[in-house]
Amino acid sequence: MTLEEKQQEIIDEFSIYTDWMEKYEYIIDLGKSVKTINEDLKTDDRLIDGCQSRVWVASEFKDGKLFFSADSDAIITKGIIALLIQVLDGESPETIVNADLHFIKDIGLQDHLSPTRANGLLSMVKQLKKSALLAMR
Amino acid sequence: MGFSVEDIRKQFPALHQEVFGKPLVYFDNGATSQKPQVVIDAIEHYYAKENANIHRGVHYLSQKATDAYEEARRIVQRFIHAKNDYEVLFTKGATDGINLVAFSFGELLEAGDEIIISEMEHHSNIVPWQLVCQRKQTVLKVIPILDNGELDMVAFEKLLSKRTKLVAVTHASNTLGTINPVKEIIQKSHAVGAKVLIDGAQSIQHLKIDVQDLDCDFYAFSSHKVFGPTGAGVLYGKEAVLNSMPPYQGGGDMIDKVTFEKTTFNELPFKFEAGTPHIVGGIATGVALKYLQELDFESVHQHEMELLNYAQAEMKQIEGLRIIGTAKNKTSVISFVVDGLHPFDIGTLLDKQGIAVRTGHHCTQPLMERYGIVGTVRASFAFYNTKEEVDLFLKALKRSIELLK
C-alpha cells in the first residue's frame, strides 16, 4: 500500500463515526491494544518532552526502510501515535521526509498538532521526519 | 439584593454556544473569565467614539479619552480600597506587575538580601524573583506547603529574618484553590521590615480586596481574570514604596523633562507607565470592576461556594478520584487526578463533550513535583456557572473515566 492509500484507509475508517466520542473511543482502543516501544527503549534520549504528555520514539533502519516504535503516558496521544506509525512504518526515508500527513486534519484531529496543544505530538512528527533525514545521510 | 444566575448568564454572550454539538460548559475560569456585554460594548464604544491618545492632546477627543482612562483608575482605586488613585498603576497584567516590582524594587536590593516566595506560586511569581537573584545576588527562600495544600506557616516564620526584604505570595492558588492567610503573612513580614507583594491574579474575582486593610505593599492582578480584557492589569503599590523605586521602563508619559544630559521623571502613577498605554484595556477594566461591584458580593460568593461544595462532594464518590488541594479556605477551584489515567486524556474527552477545563501543570511545575504528579485536571467555577452545569460535568467525567479505564 502506498502512503497515500494508508492515509485513505484511516480516513475511510473514521468516516463511519459521526459522534466525536466514537472517534475517540476508537483512538483509545487503538492506544490500548497497540504494541509500542519496549520498556528498555524508554530512555531519556528517546523522550520528547511535550508540555502535558510524555512521548518516546525509537526508529530502526532496515533494508532501506524505516520502522518505528513509540509510546506515551497518555492513551489518546498513544492512539494517535499508533495511527502515525500505521502510515509511516516501512516507508523509505525520502517518502517520510516528504510525507504530507493530511489524514490527521481530515479525521479532525488537527488540534492535536497545534504547538499550543503541547502534547508532544507535533514534536513527534518532527522527530519521525528527523530520523528519516538522518537515515538519508 | 437578590442573585439570579439566569439573569447573570444573559450578560455573558460567550456562554451561549455549542462546541462539538454540545452546550458549552465553561469551567476554565481560573485561566480566564468570560466578558459581560457591558465590557464588550465599552471596547466597541471606545474605538467608535473616543479613540485618541491620552495625557497629551489639546483636542476634545484626547481629553475625553484621558477622562475615561483616569476615571477607570479611580474605579480600580475604589474596588481595591486604595488610599490614592495614583497608587494604582495600569500594567499589561499580573505578570507585568510582578516583573515591574522585581525590576524596580529589585534595584534597591543588595547581595545577600532575601526574597521569600511559596511552593504554590505559579511561574509568574517565581521566575521574576530568580532573575532578581541572578542580577543582584539575592537569595530566594521558599515556604513549603502541607499535604492539604495550605502554607506551612511555622516554616514561614522560621524563614523570616532581618535579611528578608520582600515576601511575594499568592492570595489564592490557581492550582489548589487555597486561600492564604495573607493578612497574617503581611503582619509578620512587616515585623522584620520586609515588604510584601500579593499576587492577586486568583483572588480579585473571588474575594473582597481591601489593600489598606491588608496593608500589603503591592497587589497585582490581571483584568482578563476578572471579566475584563486581556493585555491589561493593575499593580497597586504604596505611595512611599513606589516613590523609593527607580522607573521600570523609559519612554513617553513617564518623563518630566528630557535632555540628552539628564532626564527627570514624572510623578506617580505616570513614572511607571511608559509609552502609550493600553487605553481601552484600562477603561474596560474599570467597566468590568464596576459591573462586579454592582452585584451583591455575599450572594455571588455563596453561589460559588455552593458550586464548589456540591461538585467536591459528588466527585469524592467517584472511585479512584483524588482532589489535589483540600485546604479549609478555598476559592471555587477543583484540581483532581484519577488513578491510572492521564489528565490530558480526561481533559480531551471532557472537551469533546462540551466541557472546558484545564489540564496539565497549570504553570506550577514545582507544585506538581511536590505532589509527585504530572499534572491535574482543573475545573474552576465563576458565579455565572450553574449546578446543572456541574451535573453535566460529572456525567461527562464519569463517561470519560469509563472509556479510559
JSON list of N, CA and C in Angstrom, two decimals, chain B residues 5-33:
[
{"chain": "B", "resi": 5, "resn": "VAL", "atom": "N", "xyz": [-28.84, 33.59, 38.76]},
{"chain": "B", "resi": 5, "resn": "VAL", "atom": "CA", "xyz": [-27.77, 33.16, 37.85]},
{"chain": "B", "resi": 5, "resn": "VAL", "atom": "C", "xyz": [-28.26, 33.20, 36.39]},
{"chain": "B", "resi": 6, "resn": "GLU", "atom": "N", "xyz": [-29.57, 32.99, 36.20]},
{"chain": "B", "resi": 6, "resn": "GLU", "atom": "CA", "xyz": [-30.13, 33.04, 34.83]},
{"chain": "B", "resi": 6, "resn": "GLU", "atom": "C", "xyz": [-29.96, 34.45, 34.26]},
{"chain": "B", "resi": 7, "resn": "ASP", "atom": "N", "xyz": [-30.29, 35.46, 35.09]},
{"chain": "B", "resi": 7, "resn": "ASP", "atom": "CA", "xyz": [-30.16, 36.84, 34.64]},
{"chain": "B", "resi": 7, "resn": "ASP", "atom": "C", "xyz": [-28.70, 37.18, 34.35]},
{"chain": "B", "resi": 8, "resn": "ILE", "atom": "N", "xyz": [-27.82, 36.70, 35.22]},
{"chain": "B", "resi": 8, "resn": "ILE", "atom": "CA", "xyz": [-26.40, 36.98, 35.04]},
{"chain": "B", "resi": 8, "resn": "ILE", "atom": "C", "xyz": [-25.87, 36.35, 33.76]},
{"chain": "B", "resi": 9, "resn": "ARG", "atom": "N", "xyz": [-26.27, 35.12, 33.50]},
{"chain": "B", "resi": 9, "resn": "ARG", "atom": "CA", "xyz": [-25.78, 34.42, 32.29]},
{"chain": "B", "resi": 9, "resn": "ARG", "atom": "C", "xyz": [-26.14, 35.16, 31.01]},
{"chain": "B", "resi": 10, "resn": "LYS", "atom": "N", "xyz": [-27.30, 35.85, 31.06]},
{"chain": "B", "resi": 10, "resn": "LYS", "atom": "CA", "xyz": [-27.73, 36.60, 29.86]},
{"chain": "B", "resi": 10, "resn": "LYS", "atom": "C", "xyz": [-26.71, 37.69, 29.51]},
{"chain": "B", "resi": 11, "resn": "GLN", "atom": "N", "xyz": [-25.95, 38.13, 30.49]},
{"chain": "B", "resi": 11, "resn": "GLN", "atom": "CA", "xyz": [-24.98, 39.20, 30.27]},
{"chain": "B", "resi": 11, "resn": "GLN", "atom": "C", "xyz": [-23.69, 38.72, 29.60]},
{"chain": "B", "resi": 12, "resn": "PHE", "atom": "N", "xyz": [-23.53, 37.40, 29.53]},
{"chain": "B", "resi": 12, "resn": "PHE", "atom": "CA", "xyz": [-22.27, 36.84, 29.02]},
{"chain": "B", "resi": 12, "resn": "PHE", "atom": "C", "xyz": [-22.50, 36.06, 27.73]},
{"chain": "B", "resi": 13, "resn": "PRO", "atom": "N", "xyz": [-22.38, 36.74, 26.58]},
{"chain": "B", "resi": 13, "resn": "PRO", "atom": "CA", "xyz": [-22.72, 36.09, 25.31]},
{"chain": "B", "resi": 13, "resn": "PRO", "atom": "C", "xyz": [-21.92, 34.82, 25.01]},
{"chain": "B", "resi": 14, "resn": "ALA", "atom": "N", "xyz": [-20.65, 34.78, 25.43]},
{"chain": "B", "resi": 14, "resn": "ALA", "atom": "CA", "xyz": [-19.81, 33.63, 25.08]},
{"chain": "B", "resi": 14, "resn": "ALA", "atom": "C", "xyz": [-20.30, 32.33, 25.71]},
{"chain": "B", "resi": 15, "resn": "LEU", "atom": "N", "xyz": [-21.11, 32.44, 26.76]},
{"chain": "B", "resi": 15, "resn": "LEU", "atom": "CA", "xyz": [-21.57, 31.22, 27.43]},
{"chain": "B", "resi": 15, "resn": "LEU", "atom": "C", "xyz": [-22.62, 30.49, 26.61]},
{"chain": "B", "resi": 16, "resn": "HIS", "atom": "N", "xyz": [-23.25, 31.23, 25.68]},
{"chain": "B", "resi": 16, "resn": "HIS", "atom": "CA", "xyz": [-24.37, 30.64, 24.95]},
{"chain": "B", "resi": 16, "resn": "HIS", "atom": "C", "xyz": [-23.94, 30.15, 23.58]},
{"chain": "B", "resi": 17, "resn": "GLN", "atom": "N", "xyz": [-23.24, 29.04, 23.56]},
{"chain": "B", "resi": 17, "resn": "GLN", "atom": "CA", "xyz": [-22.85, 28.44, 22.29]},
{"chain": "B", "resi": 17, "resn": "GLN", "atom": "C", "xyz": [-22.63, 26.95, 22.47]},
{"chain": "B", "resi": 18, "resn": "GLU", "atom": "N", "xyz": [-22.59, 26.27, 21.32]},
{"chain": "B", "resi": 18, "resn": "GLU", "atom": "CA", "xyz": [-22.34, 24.83, 21.36]},
{"chain": "B", "resi": 18, "resn": "GLU", "atom": "C", "xyz": [-20.93, 24.55, 20.88]},
{"chain": "B", "resi": 19, "resn": "VAL", "atom": "N", "xyz": [-20.28, 23.58, 21.50]},
{"chain": "B", "resi": 19, "resn": "VAL", "atom": "CA", "xyz": [-18.99, 23.10, 20.99]},
{"chain": "B", "resi": 19, "resn": "VAL", "atom": "C", "xyz": [-19.12, 21.60, 20.76]},
{"chain": "B", "resi": 20, "resn": "PHE", "atom": "N", "xyz": [-18.63, 21.13, 19.61]},
{"chain": "B", "resi": 20, "resn": "PHE", "atom": "CA", "xyz": [-18.76, 19.73, 19.22]},
{"chain": "B", "resi": 20, "resn": "PHE", "atom": "C", "xyz": [-20.20, 19.24, 19.37]},
{"chain": "B", "resi": 21, "resn": "GLY", "atom": "N", "xyz": [-21.14, 20.13, 19.07]},
{"chain": "B", "resi": 21, "resn": "GLY", "atom": "CA", "xyz": [-22.55, 19.76, 19.13]},
{"chain": "B", "resi": 21, "resn": "GLY", "atom": "C", "xyz": [-23.13, 19.67, 20.53]},
{"chain": "B", "resi": 22, "resn": "LYS", "atom": "N", "xyz": [-22.36, 20.10, 21.53]},
{"chain": "B", "resi": 22, "resn": "LYS", "atom": "CA", "xyz": [-22.86, 20.05, 22.91]},
{"chain": "B", "resi": 22, "resn": "LYS", "atom": "C", "xyz": [-22.87, 21.47, 23.49]},
{"chain": "B", "resi": 23, "resn": "PRO", "atom": "N", "xyz": [-23.80, 21.74, 24.41]},
{"chain": "B", "resi": 23, "resn": "PRO", "atom": "CA", "xyz": [-23.78, 23.08, 25.01]},
{"chain": "B", "resi": 23, "resn": "PRO", "atom": "C", "xyz": [-22.48, 23.29, 25.77]},
{"chain": "B", "resi": 24, "resn": "LEU", "atom": "N", "xyz": [-21.87, 24.46, 25.57]},
{"chain": "B", "resi": 24, "resn": "LEU", "atom": "CA", "xyz": [-20.60, 24.75, 26.24]},
{"chain": "B", "resi": 24, "resn": "LEU", "atom": "C", "xyz": [-20.80, 24.86, 27.75]},
{"chain": "B", "resi": 25, "resn": "VAL", "atom": "N", "xyz": [-19.96, 24.14, 28.48]},
{"chain": "B", "resi": 25, "resn": "VAL", "atom": "CA", "xyz": [-19.89, 24.30, 29.94]},
{"chain": "B", "resi": 25, "resn": "VAL", "atom": "C", "xyz": [-18.49, 24.86, 30.21]},
{"chain": "B", "resi": 26, "resn": "TYR", "atom": "N", "xyz": [-18.42, 26.12, 30.56]},
{"chain": "B", "resi": 26, "resn": "TYR", "atom": "CA", "xyz": [-17.11, 26.77, 30.69]},
{"chain": "B", "resi": 26, "resn": "TYR", "atom": "C", "xyz": [-16.63, 26.73, 32.13]},
{"chain": "B", "resi": 27, "resn": "PHE", "atom": "N", "xyz": [-15.73, 25.79, 32.40]},
{"chain": "B", "resi": 27, "resn": "PHE", "atom": "CA", "xyz": [-15.16, 25.62, 33.74]},
{"chain": "B", "resi": 27, "resn": "PHE", "atom": "C", "xyz": [-13.66, 25.90, 33.72]},
{"chain": "B", "resi": 28, "resn": "ASP", "atom": "N", "xyz": [-13.25, 26.88, 32.91]},
{"chain": "B", "resi": 28, "resn": "ASP", "atom": "CA", "xyz": [-11.82, 27.22, 32.87]},
{"chain": "B", "resi": 28, "resn": "ASP", "atom": "C", "xyz": [-11.63, 28.68, 33.29]},
{"chain": "B", "resi": 29, "resn": "ASN", "atom": "N", "xyz": [-12.38, 29.07, 34.29]},
{"chain": "B", "resi": 29, "resn": "ASN", "atom": "CA", "xyz": [-12.36, 30.47, 34.73]},
{"chain": "B", "resi": 29, "resn": "ASN", "atom": "C", "xyz": [-11.07, 30.86, 35.43]},
{"chain": "B", "resi": 30, "resn": "GLY", "atom": "N", "xyz": [-10.34, 29.86, 35.92]},
{"chain": "B", "resi": 30, "resn": "GLY", "atom": "CA", "xyz": [-9.04, 30.15, 36.52]},
{"chain": "B", "resi": 30, "resn": "GLY", "atom": "C", "xyz": [-8.05, 30.64, 35.47]},
{"chain": "B", "resi": 31, "resn": "ALA", "atom": "N", "xyz": [-8.25, 30.19, 34.24]},
{"chain": "B", "resi": 31, "resn": "ALA", "atom": "CA", "xyz": [-7.36, 30.61, 33.15]},
{"chain": "B", "resi": 31, "resn": "ALA", "atom": "C", "xyz": [-7.78, 31.98, 32.63]},
{"chain": "B", "resi": 32, "resn": "THR", "atom": "N", "xyz": [-9.04, 32.12, 32.32]},
{"chain": "B", "resi": 32, "resn": "THR", "atom": "CA", "xyz": [-9.58, 33.44, 32.01]},
{"chain": "B", "resi": 32, "resn": "THR", "atom": "C", "xyz": [-11.09, 33.40, 32.14]},
{"chain": "B", "resi": 33, "resn": "SER", "atom": "N", "xyz": [-11.67, 34.56, 32.40]},
{"chain": "B", "resi": 33, "resn": "SER", "atom": "CA", "xyz": [-13.12, 34.63, 32.58]},
{"chain": "B", "resi": 33, "resn": "SER", "atom": "C", "xyz": [-13.77, 35.12, 31.29]}
]
